[in-house]
Coordinates of N, CA and C in Angstrom, one line a residue:
X1 N 121.0 43.3 11.0 CA 119.7 44.1 9.8 C 118.7 43.1 9.1
X2 N 118.8 41.7 9.3 CA 117.3 41.4 8.9 C 116.3 42.1 10.0
X3 N 116.7 42.1 11.5 CA 116.0 42.4 12.7 C 115.6 43.5 11.8
X4 N 116.4 45.1 11.6 CA 116.3 46.5 11.5 C 115.2 46.4 10.6
X5 N 115.5 45.6 9.3 CA 114.1 45.5 8.3 C 112.9 45.3 8.7
X6 N 112.9 43.9 9.5 CA 111.8 43.7 10.0 C 110.9 44.6 11.0
X7 N 111.6 45.1 11.2 CA 111.1 46.3 12.5 C 110.8 47.8 11.8
X8 N 111.2 47.9 10.4 CA 111.0 48.8 9.7 C 111.6 50.4 10.1
X9 N 112.8 49.7 10.9 CA 114.1 50.7 10.8 C 115.3 50.9 9.4
X10 N 114.5 51.5 8.6 CA 115.3 51.1 7.1 C 116.3 51.7 7.5
X11 N 116.4 53.0 7.7 CA 117.6 53.8 7.8 C 118.7 53.1 8.3
X12 N 118.0 52.8 9.4 CA 119.4 52.4 10.4 C 119.8 50.7 9.9
X13 N 119.1 50.4 9.3 CA 119.9 48.9 8.7 C 120.4 49.6 7.4
X14 N 120.4 50.4 6.4 CA 121.0 51.0 5.6 C 123.1 51.1 6.5
X15 N 123.0 52.0 7.5 CA 123.8 52.3 8.0 C 124.7 51.2 8.6
X16 N 124.0 49.8 8.9 CA 124.0 48.6 9.7 C 124.9 47.7 8.2
X17 N 124.5 48.0 7.1 CA 124.9 47.4 6.1 C 126.5 48.1 5.4
X18 N 126.1 49.2 5.5 CA 127.5 49.9 5.4 C 129.1 49.9 6.2
X19 N 128.2 49.4 7.4 CA 129.5 49.2 8.5 C 129.8 47.8 7.9
X20 N 129.2 46.9 8.0 CA 129.5 45.5 7.8 C 130.1 45.7 6.0
X21 N 129.8 46.4 5.4 CA 130.0 46.1 3.7 C 132.1 47.2 3.9
X22 N 131.9 48.2 5.0 CA 133.5 48.5 5.1 C 134.4 47.0 5.6
X23 N 133.9 46.1 6.8 CA 134.3 45.2 7.6 C 135.0 44.8 6.1
X24 N 133.7 43.9 5.1 CA 134.1 42.9 4.3 C 135.2 43.6 3.6
X25 N 135.5 44.9 3.4 CA 136.3 45.4 2.4 C 137.4 45.1 2.8
X26 N 137.8 45.6 4.3 CA 139.1 45.5 4.6 C 139.9 43.8 4.7
X27 N 138.9 42.9 5.0 CA 139.4 41.7 4.6 C 139.3 41.0 3.6
X28 N 139.1 41.3 2.4 CA 138.8 41.4 1.8 C 140.2 40.9 0.7
X29 N 140.1 39.5 0.1 CA 141.3 38.7 -1.0 C 140.8 38.1 -1.8
X30 N 141.4 37.9 -3.0 CA 141.1 37.4 -4.0 C 140.6 35.3 -4.2
X31 N 140.7 35.7 -2.4 CA 139.7 34.1 -2.7 C 138.7 34.0 -1.8
X32 N 138.2 35.5 -1.3 CA 137.4 35.7 -0.6 C 135.8 35.0 -1.0
X33 N 135.2 34.6 -0.6 CA 133.7 34.6 -1.0 C 133.0 35.4 -1.4
X34 N 132.6 35.8 -2.5 CA 132.0 37.2 -2.8 C 130.5 36.9 -2.3
X35 N 129.5 35.6 -2.0 CA 127.7 35.9 -1.7 C 128.1 36.6 -0.3
X36 N 129.0 37.0 0.3 CA 128.6 37.9 1.8 C 128.6 39.2 1.4
X37 N 129.5 39.7 0.4 CA 129.3 41.0 0.0 C 127.9 41.5 -1.0
X38 N 127.6 40.1 -1.6 CA 126.5 40.1 -2.4 C 125.0 40.3 -1.8
X39 N 125.4 39.5 -0.6 CA 123.9 39.4 0.5 C 124.1 41.0 0.7
X40 N 124.8 41.6 1.4 CA 125.0 42.5 2.4 C 124.5 44.1 1.7
X41 N 124.8 43.6 0.0 CA 124.7 44.5 -0.3 C 123.4 44.5 -1.2
X42 N 122.7 43.5 -1.4 CA 121.2 43.3 -1.5 C 120.3 43.9 -0.4
X43 N 121.0 43.2 0.9 CA 120.2 43.6 1.9 C 120.1 45.7 2.2
X44 N 120.9 46.1 1.6 CA 121.1 47.6 1.7 C 120.2 48.0 0.8
X45 N 120.3 47.5 -0.7 CA 119.4 47.6 -1.9 C 118.0 48.0 -1.4
X46 N 117.8 46.7 -0.4 CA 116.0 46.9 0.4 C 116.1 47.3 1.0
X47 N 116.6 47.5 2.0 CA 116.5 49.4 2.9 C 116.5 50.5 2.1
X48 N 117.2 50.6 1.0 CA 117.2 51.7 0.2 C 116.0 51.9 -0.7
X49 N 115.7 51.1 -1.0 CA 114.2 51.1 -1.6 C 112.4 51.2 -1.0
X50 N 113.0 50.7 0.3 CA 111.9 51.2 1.4 C 112.1 52.5 2.0
X51 N 113.1 53.2 1.4 CA 112.7 54.4 1.8 C 112.7 55.1 1.1
X52 N 112.2 54.7 -0.2 CA 111.7 55.3 -1.7 C 112.6 55.7 -3.0
X53 N 114.3 55.4 -2.4 CA 114.9 55.7 -3.5 C 115.1 54.6 -4.5
X54 N 114.3 54.1 -5.3 CA 114.3 53.2 -5.9 C 115.5 52.9 -7.4
X55 N 115.7 54.4 -7.7 CA 116.9 54.7 -8.6 C 118.1 54.0 -8.3
X56 N 118.2 54.5 -6.8 CA 119.4 53.9 -6.3 C 119.6 52.3 -5.9
X57 N 118.5 51.8 -5.5 CA 118.3 50.6 -4.9 C 118.8 49.8 -6.3
X58 N 117.8 49.9 -7.7 CA 118.5 49.5 -8.8 C 119.9 49.3 -9.4
X59 N 120.5 51.0 -8.8 CA 122.0 50.5 -9.4 C 122.8 49.6 -8.3
X60 N 122.4 49.4 -7.2 CA 123.0 48.4 -6.2 C 122.8 47.3 -6.9
X61 N 121.3 46.9 -7.3 CA 120.9 45.5 -7.9 C 121.8 45.1 -8.8
X62 N 122.0 46.4 -9.8 CA 122.6 46.1 -11.4 C 124.8 45.5 -11.0
X63 N 124.9 46.1 -10.0 CA 126.4 46.5 -9.4 C 126.2 44.7 -8.8
X64 N 125.6 44.0 -8.5 CA 125.3 43.0 -8.0 C 125.3 42.1 -9.1
X65 N 124.3 42.3 -9.7 CA 124.1 40.9 -11.3 C 125.7 41.3 -11.7
X66 N 126.0 42.3 -12.2 CA 127.7 42.5 -12.7 C 128.4 41.1 -12.4
X67 N 128.5 41.0 -10.9 CA 129.6 40.1 -10.1 C 128.8 39.0 -10.3
X68 N 127.7 38.5 -10.9 CA 127.4 36.9 -11.3 C 127.3 36.2 -9.6
X69 N 125.7 36.7 -8.9 CA 126.0 35.9 -7.7 C 125.5 34.6 -8.0
X70 N 125.6 33.8 -7.3 CA 125.1 32.7 -7.7 C 124.4 31.8 -6.0
X71 N 125.0 32.1 -5.1 CA 124.1 31.9 -4.1 C 123.0 32.0 -3.6
X72 N 122.2 31.5 -3.4 CA 120.3 31.3 -3.3 C 120.0 32.7 -2.6
X73 N 120.4 32.8 -1.3 CA 120.1 34.1 -0.7 C 120.2 35.8 -1.2
X74 N 121.5 36.0 -2.1 CA 121.9 36.9 -2.9 C 121.0 37.1 -3.8
X75 N 120.8 35.5 -4.5 CA 120.5 35.7 -5.8 C 118.6 36.2 -5.7
X76 N 117.9 35.8 -5.0 CA 116.4 35.9 -4.1 C 116.5 37.2 -3.6
X77 N 117.7 37.9 -2.9 CA 116.8 39.4 -2.7 C 117.5 40.2 -3.4
X78 N 118.5 40.1 -4.9 CA 118.4 41.0 -5.8 C 117.7 41.0 -6.6
X79 N 117.3 39.6 -6.7 CA 115.7 40.0 -7.6 C 114.8 40.7 -7.1
X80 N 114.1 40.0 -5.9 CA 113.0 41.3 -5.1 C 113.2 42.5 -4.7
X81 N 114.9 43.2 -5.2 CA 114.9 44.9 -5.5 C 114.2 44.8 -6.7
X82 N 114.5 44.3 -7.8 CA 114.4 43.9 -9.1 C 112.6 43.7 -9.3
X83 N 112.3 43.4 -8.7 CA 110.4 43.3 -8.4 C 109.9 44.3 -8.0
X84 N 110.4 44.9 -6.7 CA 109.7 45.8 -5.9 C 109.7 47.3 -7.0
X85 N 111.1 47.1 -7.5 CA 111.4 48.3 -8.4 C 110.8 48.3 -9.9
X86 N 109.8 47.3 -10.0 CA 109.3 47.4 -11.3 C 110.2 47.4 -12.2
X87 N 111.2 46.5 -12.6 CA 112.2 46.1 -13.1 C 112.2 44.8 -13.4
X88 N 111.1 43.8 -13.6 CA 111.0 42.7 -13.8 C 112.1 42.1 -15.2
X89 N 112.2 43.0 -16.3 CA 113.2 42.3 -17.3 C 114.8 41.9 -16.9
X90 N 115.2 42.3 -15.9 CA 116.2 41.9 -15.5 C 116.0 41.1 -14.6
X91 N 115.6 40.6 -14.2 CA 115.2 39.0 -13.4 C 115.6 37.8 -13.9
X92 N 115.4 37.5 -14.5 CA 115.9 36.0 -15.7 C 116.9 35.7 -16.1
X93 N 118.3 37.0 -16.1 CA 119.2 36.9 -16.0 C 120.1 36.2 -15.2
X94 N 119.8 36.8 -13.7 CA 120.2 36.4 -12.6 C 120.2 34.9 -12.2
X95 N 118.6 34.2 -12.8 CA 118.5 33.1 -12.3 C 119.0 32.2 -13.3
X96 N 119.3 32.4 -14.7 CA 120.3 31.9 -15.7 C 121.5 31.7 -15.1
X97 N 122.3 32.8 -14.7 CA 123.3 32.4 -14.3 C 123.7 31.9 -12.9
X98 N 122.9 31.8 -11.9 CA 122.6 30.7 -10.5 C 123.0 29.0 -11.3
X99 N 121.8 29.2 -12.2 CA 121.3 27.6 -12.8 C 122.4 27.4 -13.6
X100 N 123.2 28.1 -14.0 CA 124.9 27.4 -14.6 C 125.2 27.3 -13.4
X101 N 125.4 27.6 -12.7 CA 126.2 27.7 -11.7 C 126.0 26.1 -10.6
X102 N 124.8 26.1 -10.6 CA 124.0 24.9 -10.2 C 122.6 24.5 -9.8
X103 N 122.3 23.4 -10.5 CA 120.7 23.5 -10.8 C 120.2 22.6 -9.2
X104 N 119.0 23.4 -9.1 CA 118.1 22.9 -8.2 C 116.9 23.2 -8.5
X105 N 115.4 22.3 -7.8 CA 114.4 22.6 -8.3 C 113.8 24.3 -8.0
X106 N 114.4 24.6 -6.6 CA 114.1 26.1 -6.1 C 114.3 27.5 -7.1
X107 N 115.4 27.0 -7.8 CA 116.3 27.6 -8.7 C 115.2 27.9 -10.0
X108 N 114.8 26.6 -10.6 CA 114.3 27.0 -11.7 C 113.1 27.1 -11.5
X109 N 112.1 27.1 -10.5 CA 110.9 27.4 -10.3 C 110.7 28.6 -10.2
X110 N 111.6 29.6 -9.8 CA 112.2 30.9 -9.3 C 112.5 31.8 -10.9
X111 N 113.0 31.0 -11.9 CA 113.3 30.9 -12.7 C 111.9 30.8 -13.6
X112 N 111.2 30.0 -13.7 CA 109.8 30.1 -14.6 C 108.9 31.4 -13.8
X113 N 109.1 31.1 -12.6 CA 108.3 32.7 -12.3 C 108.7 33.8 -12.9
X114 N 110.2 34.3 -12.9 CA 110.7 35.6 -13.3 C 110.5 35.7 -15.3
X115 N 110.1 34.6 -15.8 CA 109.8 34.7 -17.1 C 108.3 35.0 -17.5
X116 N 108.0 34.5 -16.1 CA 106.1 34.5 -16.2 C 105.9 36.3 -16.0
X117 N 106.8 36.8 -15.3 CA 106.7 38.2 -14.9 C 106.5 39.4 -16.4
X118 N 107.5 38.8 -17.1 CA 107.2 39.2 -19.0 C 106.5 38.2 -19.9
X119 N 106.1 37.7 -19.2 CA 105.1 36.8 -20.4 C 106.0 36.1 -21.6
X120 N 107.5 35.8 -20.9 CA 108.0 35.1 -21.8 C 108.2 33.4 -21.9
X121 N 106.6 33.1 -22.7 CA 106.1 31.6 -22.4 C 107.0 30.8 -23.0
X122 N 107.9 31.2 -24.3 CA 108.7 30.1 -24.9 C 110.0 29.8 -23.8
X123 N 110.8 30.9 -23.0 CA 111.5 30.3 -21.9 C 111.1 29.7 -20.4
X124 N 109.0 30.2 -20.2 CA 108.9 29.6 -19.2 C 108.6 27.9 -19.7
X125 N 108.3 27.4 -20.8 CA 108.1 26.1 -21.7 C 109.2 25.4 -21.4
X126 N 110.6 25.9 -21.6 CA 111.9 25.4 -21.6 C 112.1 24.8 -20.4
X127 N 111.9 25.9 -19.2 CA 111.9 25.6 -18.0 C 110.9 24.6 -17.1
X128 N 109.3 24.5 -17.5 CA 108.7 23.8 -16.7 C 108.8 21.8 -17.9
X129 N 110.0 22.1 -19.2 CA 110.3 20.7 -19.2 C 111.3 20.3 -19.2
X130 N 112.7 21.1 -18.2 CA 113.0 21.0 -17.6 C 112.8 19.9 -16.7
X131 N 111.9 20.9 -15.4 CA 111.3 21.0 -14.1 C 110.8 19.2 -14.5
X132 N 109.7 19.0 -15.3 CA 109.4 17.9 -15.5 C 110.1 17.0 -15.5
X133 N 111.1 16.8 -16.3 CA 111.8 15.7 -16.9 C 112.5 15.3 -15.5
X134 N 113.4 16.3 -14.8 CA 114.2 16.2 -14.0 C 113.4 15.7 -12.1
X135 N 112.3 16.3 -12.0 CA 111.8 16.0 -11.0 C 110.3 15.3 -10.8
X136 N 109.7 15.0 -12.0 CA 108.6 14.3 -12.4 C 107.4 14.6 -11.5
X137 N 107.1 15.5 -11.6 CA 106.2 16.3 -10.2 C 105.0 16.8 -11.3
X138 N 103.8 16.2 -11.2 CA 102.9 16.6 -12.7 C 102.6 17.9 -12.8
X139 N 102.6 18.9 -11.6 CA 101.9 20.0 -12.1 C 103.3 21.1 -13.0
X140 N 104.6 20.3 -13.0 CA 105.1 20.9 -14.4 C 104.9 20.5 -15.6
X141 N 104.3 19.3 -15.4 CA 103.5 18.8 -17.0 C 102.5 19.9 -17.3
X142 N 101.5 20.1 -16.4 CA 100.7 21.4 -16.5 C 101.4 22.8 -16.8
X143 N 102.2 22.9 -16.1 CA 103.2 24.2 -16.5 C 102.9 23.9 -18.3
X144 N 103.8 23.2 -18.7 CA 104.4 22.8 -19.9 C 103.2 22.9 -20.6
X145 N 101.8 22.7 -20.4 CA 100.8 22.2 -21.6 C 100.7 23.8 -21.3
X146 N 100.1 24.6 -20.0 CA 100.0 25.7 -19.9 C 100.7 26.6 -20.6
X147 N 102.1 26.5 -21.0 CA 102.8 27.8 -21.4 C 102.8 27.3 -23.2
X148 N 101.9 26.3 -23.6 CA 102.3 26.1 -24.9 C 100.9 26.6 -25.1
X149 N 100.0 26.6 -24.5 CA 98.9 27.3 -24.7 C 98.8 29.0 -25.0
X150 N 99.3 29.3 -24.0 CA 99.3 30.8 -23.7 C 100.3 31.5 -24.7
X151 N 101.5 30.3 -25.1 CA 102.1 31.1 -26.4 C 101.3 31.2 -27.4
X152 N 100.6 30.1 -27.5 CA 99.9 29.7 -28.8 C 98.6 31.2 -29.1
X153 N 98.3 31.6 -28.0 CA 97.0 32.6 -28.1 C 97.5 33.7 -28.3
X154 N 98.8 34.1 -27.8 CA 99.2 35.4 -27.9 C 100.6 35.4 -29.0
X155 N 100.3 35.0 -29.8 CA 101.2 34.6 -31.2 C 99.9 34.8 -32.4
X156 N 100.4 35.6 -33.4 CA 99.6 35.9 -34.6 C 100.1 34.8 -35.7
X157 N 100.9 34.2 -35.7 CA 101.3 33.4 -36.6 C 101.3 32.0 -36.6
X158 N 100.6 31.4 -37.2 CA 100.8 29.6 -37.0 C 101.0 29.4 -35.6
X159 N 99.6 29.8 -34.7 CA 99.5 29.0 -33.4 C 99.4 27.5 -33.0
X160 N 98.9 27.4 -34.3 CA 98.6 25.7 -34.1 C 99.5 24.6 -33.9
X161 N 101.0 24.8 -34.4 CA 101.8 24.2 -33.7 C 102.0 23.8 -32.4
X162 N 102.8 25.2 -31.3 CA 101.7 25.2 -29.7 C 100.9 24.3 -29.2
X163 N 99.8 24.7 -29.9 CA 98.6 24.3 -29.5 C 98.2 22.5 -29.7
X164 N 98.5 22.2 -30.9 CA 99.0 20.3 -31.1 C 100.0 19.9 -30.3
X165 N 101.1 20.4 -29.9 CA 102.7 19.9 -29.1 C 101.5 20.3 -27.5
X166 N 101.0 21.4 -27.1 CA 100.1 21.0 -25.8 C 99.3 20.2 -25.4
X167 N 98.7 19.8 -26.8 CA 97.5 18.9 -26.7 C 97.9 17.2 -26.6
X168 N 99.3 17.1 -27.5 CA 100.2 16.0 -27.2 C 100.4 15.6 -26.1
X169 N 101.1 16.7 -25.3 CA 101.8 16.8 -23.8 C 100.8 16.1 -23.0
X170 N 99.7 16.9 -22.7 CA 98.5 16.5 -22.2 C 98.1 15.0 -22.0
X171 N 98.0 14.3 -23.4 CA 97.6 13.5 -23.8 C 98.4 12.1 -23.5
X172 N 99.5 12.4 -23.5 CA 100.6 11.7 -23.6 C 100.5 10.1 -22.7
X173 N 99.8 10.7 -21.2 CA 100.0 9.2 -20.4 C 98.5 9.5 -19.7
X174 N 97.9 8.2 -20.5 CA 96.4 8.4 -20.0 C 96.0 8.0 -19.0
X175 N 97.1 7.4 -18.2 CA 96.7 7.2 -16.7 C 96.8 8.1 -16.0
X176 N 97.3 9.4 -15.8 CA 97.1 10.5 -15.1 C 95.6 10.6 -14.9
X177 N 95.5 10.6 -13.3 CA 94.2 11.1 -13.3 C 94.4 12.6 -12.9
X178 N 93.7 13.6 -13.9 CA 93.9 14.5 -14.3 C 92.8 15.6 -13.1
X179 N 93.1 16.6 -12.5 CA 92.5 17.9 -11.8 C 91.6 18.2 -12.5
X180 N 90.4 19.3 -12.1 CA 89.4 19.6 -12.9 C 90.0 20.9 -13.9
X181 N 90.8 21.7 -12.6 CA 91.8 23.1 -13.6 C 92.4 22.2 -14.6
X182 N 93.2 21.3 -14.5 CA 93.9 21.0 -15.9 C 92.7 20.2 -16.7
X183 N 91.9 19.9 -16.9 CA 91.1 19.2 -17.6 C 90.1 20.2 -18.2
X184 N 89.9 21.3 -17.9 CA 89.2 23.0 -18.5 C 90.4 23.5 -19.3
X185 N 92.0 23.4 -19.1 CA 92.8 23.7 -19.4 C 93.0 23.0 -21.4
X186 N 93.2 21.5 -20.9 CA 92.8 20.7 -22.1 C 91.6 21.1 -22.8
X187 N 90.4 21.8 -22.6 CA 89.2 21.6 -23.2 C 89.3 23.1 -23.7
X188 N 90.5 24.0 -23.4 CA 90.5 25.2 -23.8 C 91.5 25.4 -25.3
X189 N 92.2 24.4 -25.2 CA 93.1 23.9 -26.1 C 92.5 23.4 -26.8
X190 N 91.7 22.7 -26.9 CA 91.0 21.7 -28.4 C 90.1 22.7 -28.5
X191 N 89.2 23.1 -27.5 CA 89.0 24.7 -28.7 C 89.5 25.9 -29.5
X192 N 90.7 26.3 -29.1 CA 91.7 26.5 -30.1 C 91.6 26.0 -31.4
X193 N 91.7 25.2 -31.0 CA 92.0 24.0 -32.1 C 91.0 23.9 -33.2
X194 N 89.5 24.4 -32.3 CA 88.4 24.0 -33.0 C 87.4 22.4 -33.2
X195 N 88.6 21.9 -32.3 CA 87.9 20.3 -32.5 C 86.6 20.3 -31.5
X196 N 85.8 20.2 -31.7 CA 84.5 20.1 -30.8 C 83.9 18.9 -30.5
X197 N 84.5 18.4 -31.7 CA 84.0 16.6 -31.4 C 84.4 16.2 -30.5
X198 N 85.7 16.4 -30.1 CA 86.8 16.0 -28.9 C 86.2 16.2 -28.0
X199 N 85.6 18.0 -27.6 CA 85.8 18.5 -26.5 C 84.0 17.8 -26.4
X200 N 83.1 17.5 -26.9 CA 81.8 16.9 -26.6 C 82.0 15.0 -26.2
X201 N 82.9 14.9 -26.5 CA 83.7 13.6 -26.3 C 83.4 13.6 -24.7
X202 N 84.6 14.8 -24.7 CA 85.5 14.5 -23.1 C 84.6 14.9 -22.6
X203 N 83.1 15.8 -22.4 CA 82.6 16.2 -21.6 C 81.4 15.0 -21.4
X204 N 81.3 14.4 -22.5 CA 80.2 13.2 -21.8 C 80.9 12.3 -21.1
X205 N 82.1 12.3 -21.1 CA 82.4 11.4 -20.0 C 83.6 12.1 -18.7
X206 N 83.3 13.3 -18.9 CA 83.5 13.6 -18.1 C 83.0 13.5 -16.3
X207 N 84.3 13.6 -15.4 CA 83.7 13.3 -14.0 C 83.5 14.7 -13.4
X208 N 83.7 16.1 -14.3 CA 83.7 17.1 -13.8 C 82.3 17.6 -13.9
X209 N 81.3 17.1 -14.1 CA 80.2 17.2 -15.5 C 79.3 19.1 -14.2
X210 N 79.2 18.6 -13.1 CA 78.5 19.4 -11.8 C 79.3 20.4 -11.4
X211 N 80.5 20.7 -11.4 CA 81.6 21.3 -10.6 C 82.4 21.6 -11.9
X212 N 82.6 21.4 -13.2 CA 83.4 22.2 -14.1 C 82.7 23.7 -14.2
X213 N 83.6 24.8 -14.1 CA 83.4 26.0 -14.6 C 83.3 25.9 -16.1
X214 N 82.5 26.3 -16.5 CA 82.0 26.9 -17.8 C 81.3 25.5 -18.5
X215 N 81.1 24.2 -17.9 CA 80.6 23.2 -18.5 C 79.9 23.3 -19.6
X216 N 78.3 24.6 -19.0 CA 77.6 24.6 -20.2 C 78.2 25.3 -21.2
X217 N 78.7 26.2 -20.9 CA 79.2 26.9 -22.2 C 79.7 26.3 -22.9
X218 N 81.1 25.4 -22.7 CA 81.7 24.2 -23.3 C 80.4 23.3 -24.4
X219 N 79.2 22.9 -23.4 CA 78.8 22.2 -24.2 C 77.7 23.1 -25.5
X220 N 77.1 24.1 -24.8 CA 77.0 24.7 -26.0 C 77.4 25.2 -27.3
X221 N 78.5 25.5 -26.6 CA 79.7 25.7 -28.4 C 79.4 24.4 -29.5
X222 N 79.6 23.3 -28.6 CA 79.4 22.1 -29.1 C 78.2 21.7 -30.3
X223 N 77.2 22.4 -29.4 CA 76.3 22.3 -30.2 C 75.8 22.8 -31.4
X224 N 76.2 24.4 -30.9 CA 76.3 25.1 -31.8 C 77.3 24.9 -33.3
X225 N 78.5 24.2 -33.1 CA 79.1 23.8 -34.2 C 78.7 22.9 -34.8
X226 N 77.8 22.1 -34.4 CA 76.9 21.0 -34.9 C 75.5 21.4 -35.7
X227 N 75.4 23.1 -35.6 CA 74.4 23.4 -35.8 C 73.0 22.4 -35.5
X228 N 72.3 22.3 -34.5 CA 72.0 21.3 -33.7 C 71.0 22.0 -33.2
X229 N 69.8 23.0 -33.4 CA 69.1 23.6 -33.1 C 68.3 22.8 -31.7
X230 N 67.6 21.9 -32.3 CA 66.7 20.9 -31.3 C 67.7 20.9 -30.2
X231 N 68.8 19.9 -30.1 CA 69.2 19.9 -28.9 C 69.8 20.8 -28.7
X232 N 70.2 21.9 -28.8 CA 70.5 23.6 -28.1 C 69.4 24.0 -27.5
X233 N 67.9 23.9 -27.9 CA 67.0 24.2 -27.7 C 66.4 23.9 -26.2
X234 N 66.6 22.4 -26.6 CA 66.4 20.8 -25.5 C 67.5 21.3 -24.3
X235 N 68.9 21.9 -24.2 CA 69.8 22.3 -23.4 C 69.4 23.4 -22.7
X236 N 68.8 24.2 -23.3 CA 68.3 25.7 -23.0 C 67.4 25.4 -21.9
X237 N 66.3 24.4 -22.1 CA 65.1 24.0 -21.5 C 65.2 23.5 -20.1
X238 N 66.6 22.4 -20.0 CA 67.3 21.8 -18.7 C 67.8 22.9 -17.7
X239 N 68.1 24.0 -18.7 CA 69.3 24.9 -18.0 C 67.5 25.9 -17.5
X240 N 66.8 26.0 -17.9 CA 65.5 26.7 -17.2 C 64.8 26.5 -16.5
X241 N 64.7 24.6 -16.7 CA 64.4 23.9 -15.7 C 64.9 24.2 -14.1
X242 N 66.3 24.2 -14.2 CA 67.2 24.4 -12.9 C 67.1 25.3 -12.4
X243 N 67.0 26.4 -12.8 CA 67.2 28.1 -13.1 C 66.3 29.0 -13.8
X244 N 65.1 29.1 -13.2 CA 64.4 29.9 -14.2 C 64.7 31.5 -14.4
X245 N 65.7 32.0 -13.1 CA 66.7 33.2 -13.6 C 67.4 33.1 -14.6
X246 N 67.8 32.1 -15.2 CA 69.0 32.0 -16.0 C 68.5 32.4 -17.0
X247 N 69.0 34.0 -17.4 CA 68.7 34.8 -18.6 C 69.3 34.5 -20.0
X248 N 70.7 33.6 -19.5 CA 71.1 33.6 -21.0 C 70.6 32.5 -21.6
X249 N 70.2 31.6 -20.7 CA 69.1 30.3 -21.1 C 68.2 31.0 -21.8
X250 N 67.7 31.7 -21.3 CA 66.1 32.1 -21.9 C 65.9 33.1 -23.3
X251 N 67.5 34.1 -23.8 CA 67.7 34.5 -24.6 C 68.2 33.8 -25.7
X252 N 68.6 32.5 -25.2 CA 69.4 31.7 -26.5 C 68.0 31.4 -26.9
X253 N 67.1 30.4 -25.8 CA 65.8 29.9 -26.2 C 65.3 30.9 -27.3
X254 N 64.8 31.9 -26.9 CA 64.5 33.0 -27.9 C 64.9 33.3 -29.3
X255 N 65.8 33.2 -29.3 CA 67.0 33.4 -30.7 C 66.4 32.1 -31.6
X256 N 66.6 30.9 -30.9 CA 66.0 29.8 -31.6 C 64.9 30.3 -32.1
X257 N 63.5 30.6 -31.6 CA 62.6 29.9 -31.7 C 62.0 31.0 -32.4
X258 N 62.9 32.5 -32.7 CA 62.6 33.7 -33.4 C 62.9 33.2 -34.9

């Protein structure tokens, strides 16, 4: 079946799945492993969606989901059907059931990504916390901080709590040598909190002065927050000396002078 799908012969793959499903049905017993049926049914669903019949493919995926699959291959194939049929809201429950049956790192990561597709930042943060607690990989700490940031900026009511928690998580272990992307996320959190004093201090001691995307923008915002016009003017002149085509610097310098 896999070879037929890889070769693009989706109609023949569907027929092959039907043939296998009939054999499974004949030998089915109460003690039989359901993962074989779930996997073949999911492969049939993929063959069908590739023929353009998305509605029927989703029906098959729903049938598999009701049987509560826990085997990795069956779960992933079913999730792929939902993804390709634009039903991302149906995916998280698949991984929830699978994780209840047995936790592993890959399942947690897939569950995290499933919640990302529907922008469920609260659940993403929970998964990131569990990943970091269980596997101690620094990227999962960053995922947790990122989720707190996005959860805060997407909320209308009291976003400060999530921002403060995200900041504390980032600052907790001072021994970590943070990557540039993580450092920029930290600056964005401080910016949302309005803590320009801390941003200025971080920029002054940063090792990313020459490479950080948005460094000049952060620096300018700190100076504007201080209403320090002489320093803003000096900063704009430095930028113009480095690149006399920097129109943003010219425009800002003219604003100060006028």
